PDB file of C-alpha atoms in Angstrom:
ATOM      1  CA  MET A   1       0.000   0.000   0.000  1.00  0.00           C
ATOM      2  CA  THR A   2       1.420   3.395  -0.960  1.00  0.00           C
ATOM      3  CA  ASP A   3       0.866   6.679   0.821  1.00  0.00           C
ATOM      4  CA  SER A   4      -1.375   9.151  -0.910  1.00  0.00           C
ATOM      5  CA  PRO A   5       0.005  12.667  -1.381  1.00  0.00           C
ATOM      6  CA  ALA A   6      -2.421  13.981   1.235  1.00  0.00           C
ATOM      7  CA  SER A   7      -1.376  11.493   3.930  1.00  0.00           C
ATOM      8  CA  THR A   8       2.281  12.195   3.219  1.00  0.00           C
ATOM      9  CA  ARG A   9       1.686  15.959   3.489  1.00  0.00           C
ATOM     10  CA  GLU A  10      -0.197  15.531   6.760  1.00  0.00           C
ATOM     11  CA  LEU A  11       3.004  14.480   8.485  1.00  0.00           C
ATOM     12  CA  ARG A  12       5.339  17.031   6.929  1.00  0.00           C
ATOM     13  CA  ASP A  13       7.698  18.854   9.260  1.00  0.00           C
ATOM     14  CA  THR A  14       8.991  21.188   6.568  1.00  0.00           C
ATOM     15  CA  GLU A  15       7.541  24.364   5.173  1.00  0.00           C
ATOM     16  CA  PRO A  16       5.000  23.803   2.405  1.00  0.00           C
ATOM     17  CA  THR A  17       6.162  24.192  -1.174  1.00  0.00           C
ATOM     18  CA  LEU A  18       4.899  26.913  -3.481  1.00  0.00           C
ATOM     19  CA  ALA A  19       2.770  24.314  -5.288  1.00  0.00           C
ATOM     20  CA  GLN A  20       1.217  23.165  -1.989  1.00  0.00           C
ATOM     21  CA  LEU A  21       0.462  26.749  -0.982  1.00  0.00           C
ATOM     22  CA  GLU A  22      -1.089  27.446  -4.376  1.00  0.00           C
ATOM     23  CA  GLU A  23      -3.230  24.310  -3.938  1.00  0.00           C
ATOM     24  CA  GLU A  24      -4.311  25.569  -0.492  1.00  0.00           C
ATOM     25  CA  GLY A  25      -5.239  28.896  -2.056  1.00  0.00           C
ATOM     26  CA  GLU A  26      -7.317  27.271  -4.778  1.00  0.00           C
ATOM     27  CA  VAL A  27      -9.151  24.996  -2.326  1.00  0.00           C
ATOM     28  CA  ALA A  28      -9.764  27.935   0.013  1.00  0.00           C
ATOM     29  CA  ALA A  29     -11.001  30.152  -2.821  1.00  0.00           C
ATOM     30  CA  ASP A  30     -13.453  27.447  -3.926  1.00  0.00           C
ATOM     31  CA  TYR A  31     -14.736  27.122  -0.355  1.00  0.00           C
ATOM     32  CA  ILE A  32     -15.093  30.885   0.100  1.00  0.00           C
ATOM     33  CA  GLU A  33     -16.786  31.268  -3.281  1.00  0.00           C
ATOM     34  CA  GLU A  34     -19.347  28.629  -2.323  1.00  0.00           C
ATOM     35  CA  PHE A  35     -19.862  30.322   1.046  1.00  0.00           C
ATOM     36  CA  LEU A  36     -20.402  33.712  -0.589  1.00  0.00           C
ATOM     37  CA  ASP A  37     -22.938  32.180  -2.983  1.00  0.00           C
ATOM     38  CA  ILE A  38     -24.878  30.597  -0.109  1.00  0.00           C
ATOM     39  CA  ALA A  39     -24.778  33.858   1.877  1.00  0.00           C
ATOM     40  CA  ASP A  40     -25.758  35.822  -1.255  1.00  0.00           C
ATOM     41  CA  VAL A  41     -22.767  38.136  -0.808  1.00  0.00           C
ATOM     42  CA  ASP A  42     -20.936  39.601  -3.803  1.00  0.00           C
ATOM     43  CA  GLY A  43     -17.158  39.667  -3.852  1.00  0.00           C
ATOM     44  CA  ASP A  44     -14.073  39.130  -5.955  1.00  0.00           C
ATOM     45  CA  ILE A  45     -11.527  36.616  -4.674  1.00  0.00           C
ATOM     46  CA  ASP A  46      -7.780  37.112  -5.036  1.00  0.00           C
ATOM     47  CA  ILE A  47      -5.221  34.433  -4.174  1.00  0.00           C
ATOM     48  CA  ASP A  48      -1.634  35.226  -3.224  1.00  0.00           C
ATOM     49  CA  VAL A  49       1.257  33.302  -1.706  1.00  0.00           C
ATOM     50  CA  ARG A  50       3.769  35.104   0.511  1.00  0.00           C
ATOM     51  CA  ASN A  51       5.741  34.524   3.687  1.00  0.00           C
ATOM     52  CA  GLY A  52       5.025  30.796   3.589  1.00  0.00           C
ATOM     53  CA  ARG A  53       1.242  31.254   3.626  1.00  0.00           C
ATOM     54  CA  ALA A  54      -1.644  31.349   1.218  1.00  0.00           C
ATOM     55  CA  TYR A  55      -3.526  34.659   1.379  1.00  0.00           C
ATOM     56  CA  ILE A  56      -7.133  34.892   0.262  1.00  0.00           C
ATOM     57  CA  ALA A  57      -8.621  38.365  -0.158  1.00  0.00           C
ATOM     58  CA  VAL A  58     -12.301  38.973  -0.789  1.00  0.00           C
ATOM     59  CA  ASN A  59     -13.054  42.460  -2.050  1.00  0.00           C
ATOM     60  CA  ALA A  60     -16.163  44.218  -3.287  1.00  0.00           C
ATOM     61  CA  SER A  61     -16.931  43.692  -6.944  1.00  0.00           C
ATOM     62  CA  ASP A  62     -16.259  46.786  -9.043  1.00  0.00           C
ATOM     63  CA  ASP A  63     -19.641  46.609 -10.724  1.00  0.00           C
ATOM     64  CA  SER A  64     -21.885  46.116  -7.701  1.00  0.00           C
ATOM     65  CA  ASP A  65     -22.981  47.521  -4.391  1.00  0.00           C
ATOM     66  CA  SER A  66     -21.461  44.756  -2.304  1.00  0.00           C
ATOM     67  CA  ASN A  67     -22.838  43.733   1.045  1.00  0.00           C
ATOM     68  CA  LEU A  68     -19.388  42.417   1.942  1.00  0.00           C
ATOM     69  CA  ASP A  69     -19.134  44.610   5.029  1.00  0.00           C
ATOM     70  CA  THR A  70     -21.537  42.224   6.772  1.00  0.00           C
ATOM     71  CA  LEU A  71     -18.681  39.684   6.835  1.00  0.00           C
ATOM     72  CA  ALA A  72     -15.753  42.064   7.405  1.00  0.00           C
ATOM     73  CA  LYS A  73     -15.945  42.207  11.222  1.00  0.00           C
ATOM     74  CA  SER A  74     -12.806  40.822  12.878  1.00  0.00           C
ATOM     75  CA  GLU A  75     -14.579  38.019  14.764  1.00  0.00           C
ATOM     76  CA  THR A  76     -16.466  36.946  11.656  1.00  0.00           C
ATOM     77  CA  VAL A  77     -13.327  36.933   9.513  1.00  0.00           C
ATOM     78  CA  ASN A  78     -11.453  34.891  12.131  1.00  0.00           C
ATOM     79  CA  ALA A  79     -14.277  32.357  12.367  1.00  0.00           C
ATOM     80  CA  LEU A  80     -14.563  32.054   8.583  1.00  0.00           C
ATOM     81  CA  GLN A  81     -10.781  31.750   8.333  1.00  0.00           C
ATOM     82  CA  GLU A  82     -10.839  28.798  10.753  1.00  0.00           C
ATOM     83  CA  LEU A  83     -13.657  27.122   8.810  1.00  0.00           C
ATOM     84  CA  THR A  84     -11.718  27.666   5.582  1.00  0.00           C
ATOM     85  CA  ARG A  85      -8.554  26.197   7.127  1.00  0.00           C
ATOM     86  CA  LEU A  86     -10.548  23.117   8.154  1.00  0.00           C
ATOM     87  CA  ALA A  87     -11.960  22.792   4.636  1.00  0.00           C
ATOM     88  CA  VAL A  88      -8.436  23.000   3.197  1.00  0.00           C
ATOM     89  CA  GLN A  89      -7.132  20.457   5.691  1.00  0.00           C
ATOM     90  CA  SER A  90     -10.009  18.112   4.890  1.00  0.00           C
ATOM     91  CA  LYS A  91      -9.256  18.346   1.173  1.00  0.00           C
ATOM     92  CA  THR A  92      -5.426  18.290   1.255  1.00  0.00           C
ATOM     93  CA  GLY A  93      -4.724  16.365   4.473  1.00  0.00           C
ATOM     94  CA  ALA A  94      -2.308  19.096   5.588  1.00  0.00           C
ATOM     95  CA  PHE A  95      -2.618  21.765   8.277  1.00  0.00           C
ATOM     96  CA  SER A  96      -3.155  25.172   6.717  1.00  0.00           C
ATOM     97  CA  ARG A  97      -1.980  28.554   7.983  1.00  0.00           C
ATOM     98  CA  LEU A  98      -3.818  30.512   5.301  1.00  0.00           C
ATOM     99  CA  ILE A  99      -4.843  34.092   5.970  1.00  0.00           C
ATOM    100  CA  LEU A 100      -8.264  35.376   4.987  1.00  0.00           C
ATOM    101  CA  ASP A 101      -8.996  39.057   4.418  1.00  0.00           C
ATOM    102  CA  ILE A 102     -12.509  40.260   3.773  1.00  0.00           C
ATOM    103  CA  GLY A 103     -13.098  43.806   2.583  1.00  0.00           C
ATOM    104  CA  GLY A 104      -9.829  45.109   3.997  1.00  0.00           C
ATOM    105  CA  SER A 105     -10.487  43.658   7.454  1.00  0.00           C
ATOM    106  CA  ARG A 106      -6.840  42.722   8.015  1.00  0.00           C
ATOM    107  CA  GLU A 107      -5.631  46.269   7.374  1.00  0.00           C
ATOM    108  CA  ALA A 108      -8.284  47.621   9.725  1.00  0.00           C
ATOM    109  CA  ARG A 109      -7.287  45.096  12.398  1.00  0.00           C
ATOM    110  CA  GLU A 110      -3.605  46.012  12.003  1.00  0.00           C
ATOM    111  CA  ALA A 111      -4.535  49.648  12.688  1.00  0.00           C
ATOM    112  CA  GLU A 112      -6.448  48.553  15.821  1.00  0.00           C
ATOM    113  CA  LEU A 113      -3.452  46.497  16.993  1.00  0.00           C
ATOM    114  CA  SER A 114      -1.122  49.433  16.372  1.00  0.00           C
ATOM    115  CA  ALA A 115      -3.350  51.637  18.541  1.00  0.00           C
ATOM    116  CA  LEU A 116      -3.338  48.967  21.290  1.00  0.00           C
ATOM    117  CA  VAL A 117       0.459  48.851  21.196  1.00  0.00           C
ATOM    118  CA  ASP A 118       0.683  52.659  21.333  1.00  0.00           C
ATOM    119  CA  SER A 119      -1.616  52.703  24.375  1.00  0.00           C
ATOM    120  CA  ALA A 120       0.475  50.018  26.104  1.00  0.00           C
ATOM    121  CA  ILE A 121       3.677  51.958  25.390  1.00  0.00           C
ATOM    122  CA  VAL A 122       2.123  55.048  26.995  1.00  0.00           C
ATOM    123  CA  GLN A 123       1.563  52.935  30.136  1.00  0.00           C
ATOM    124  CA  ILE A 124       5.210  51.863  30.129  1.00  0.00           C
ATOM    125  CA  GLN A 125       6.409  55.409  29.544  1.00  0.00           C
ATOM    126  CA  GLY A 126       4.223  56.396  32.494  1.00  0.00           C
ATOM    127  CA  GLY A 127       6.141  54.057  34.794  1.00  0.00           C
ATOM    128  CA  ALA A 128       4.598  50.601  34.361  1.00  0.00           C
ATOM    129  CA  SER A 129       7.191  47.824  34.057  1.00  0.00           C
ATOM    130  CA  THR A 130       5.013  45.823  31.650  1.00  0.00           C
ATOM    131  CA  ALA A 131       1.802  46.200  29.681  1.00  0.00           C
ATOM    132  CA  ALA A 132      -0.319  43.199  28.734  1.00  0.00           C
ATOM    133  CA  LEU A 133      -2.574  43.197  25.699  1.00  0.00           C
ATOM    134  CA  PRO A 134      -5.782  41.147  25.467  1.00  0.00           C
ATOM    135  CA  PRO A 135      -5.700  37.555  24.158  1.00  0.00           C
ATOM    136  CA  MET A 136      -5.486  37.252  20.375  1.00  0.00           C
ATOM    137  CA  SER A 137      -4.666  34.784  17.615  1.00  0.00           C
ATOM    138  CA  SER A 138      -1.112  33.721  16.835  1.00  0.00           C
ATOM    139  CA  TYR A 139      -1.205  35.746  13.606  1.00  0.00           C
ATOM    140  CA  GLU A 140      -2.285  38.874  15.469  1.00  0.00           C
ATOM    141  CA  ARG A 141       0.372  38.293  18.143  1.00  0.00           C
ATOM    142  CA  LYS A 142       2.987  38.075  15.378  1.00  0.00           C
ATOM    143  CA  LEU A 143       1.774  41.394  13.998  1.00  0.00           C
ATOM    144  CA  VAL A 144       1.943  42.898  17.501  1.00  0.00           C
ATOM    145  CA  HIS A 145       5.493  41.603  18.013  1.00  0.00           C
ATOM    146  CA  ASP A 146       6.510  43.300  14.746  1.00  0.00           C
ATOM    147  CA  ILE A 147       4.824  46.585  15.707  1.00  0.00           C
ATOM    148  CA  VAL A 148       6.408  46.507  19.179  1.00  0.00           C
ATOM    149  CA  ALA A 149       9.887  45.871  17.725  1.00  0.00           C
ATOM    150  CA  ASP A 150       9.396  48.754  15.271  1.00  0.00           C
ATOM    151  CA  ARG A 151       8.638  51.010  18.269  1.00  0.00           C
ATOM    152  CA  GLY A 152      11.887  49.912  20.005  1.00  0.00           C
ATOM    153  CA  TYR A 153      10.303  47.780  22.721  1.00  0.00           C
ATOM    154  CA  VAL A 154      10.313  44.057  23.524  1.00  0.00           C
ATOM    155  CA  SER A 155       7.346  41.692  23.596  1.00  0.00           C
ATOM    156  CA  ASN A 156       6.696  38.094  24.556  1.00  0.00           C
ATOM    157  CA  SER A 157       3.664  35.864  24.369  1.00  0.00           C
ATOM    158  CA  SER A 158       2.282  34.589  27.645  1.00  0.00           C
ATOM    159  CA  GLY A 159      -0.547  32.287  28.690  1.00  0.00           C
ATOM    160  CA  GLU A 160      -2.061  29.166  27.180  1.00  0.00           C
ATOM    161  CA  GLY A 161      -4.724  28.448  24.585  1.00  0.00           C
ATOM    162  CA  ARG A 162      -7.401  31.099  24.205  1.00  0.00           C
ATOM    163  CA  GLU A 163      -5.780  33.159  26.968  1.00  0.00           C
ATOM    164  CA  ARG A 164      -2.464  33.564  25.095  1.00  0.00           C
ATOM    165  CA  HIS A 165      -1.598  37.252  24.911  1.00  0.00           C
ATOM    166  CA  THR A 166       1.319  39.620  24.382  1.00  0.00           C
ATOM    167  CA  VAL A 167       3.242  41.367  27.162  1.00  0.00           C
ATOM    168  CA  ILE A 168       5.314  44.437  26.274  1.00  0.00           C
ATOM    169  CA  THR A 169       8.408  45.555  28.217  1.00  0.00           C
ATOM    170  CA  THR A 170      11.307  47.958  27.705  1.00  0.00           C
ATOM    171  CA  SER A 171      13.868  45.146  27.615  1.00  0.00           C
TER     172      SER A 171
END
């Protein structure tokens, strides 16, 4: 009995190849397209591969008044991203770290995270030794770590599971 490509990929310890990421993107786009059809939401889907991840962006169609904003809330995007990852994993047999953006939701969330970091830095500048941010996803924590480093501070993740959060310090 030979291993199927999916069962072999399930056990991989290495970064996915460009071809595997493109496959993830195609599977994810098909899933999202079907979801949008069921929800009767208009949107154009773009697929990109960068930084070892498949990125799926859903944007308003140029020729329509899209009701895409109904799905663009951070919690909704995160939930749909997890469902899409599960659909990809079911189809390919491999864990997916794809990123889903709906109507510019990721850019809006990055701005929110930047404001959170700025507020935490004000606390530290005011004398606090540390400032803890609320729990967030691993992707959002990575973004926070990058923002914190750009501001000249240090951050670490703390906590377990859904309570995992970022703590900012001066060193």
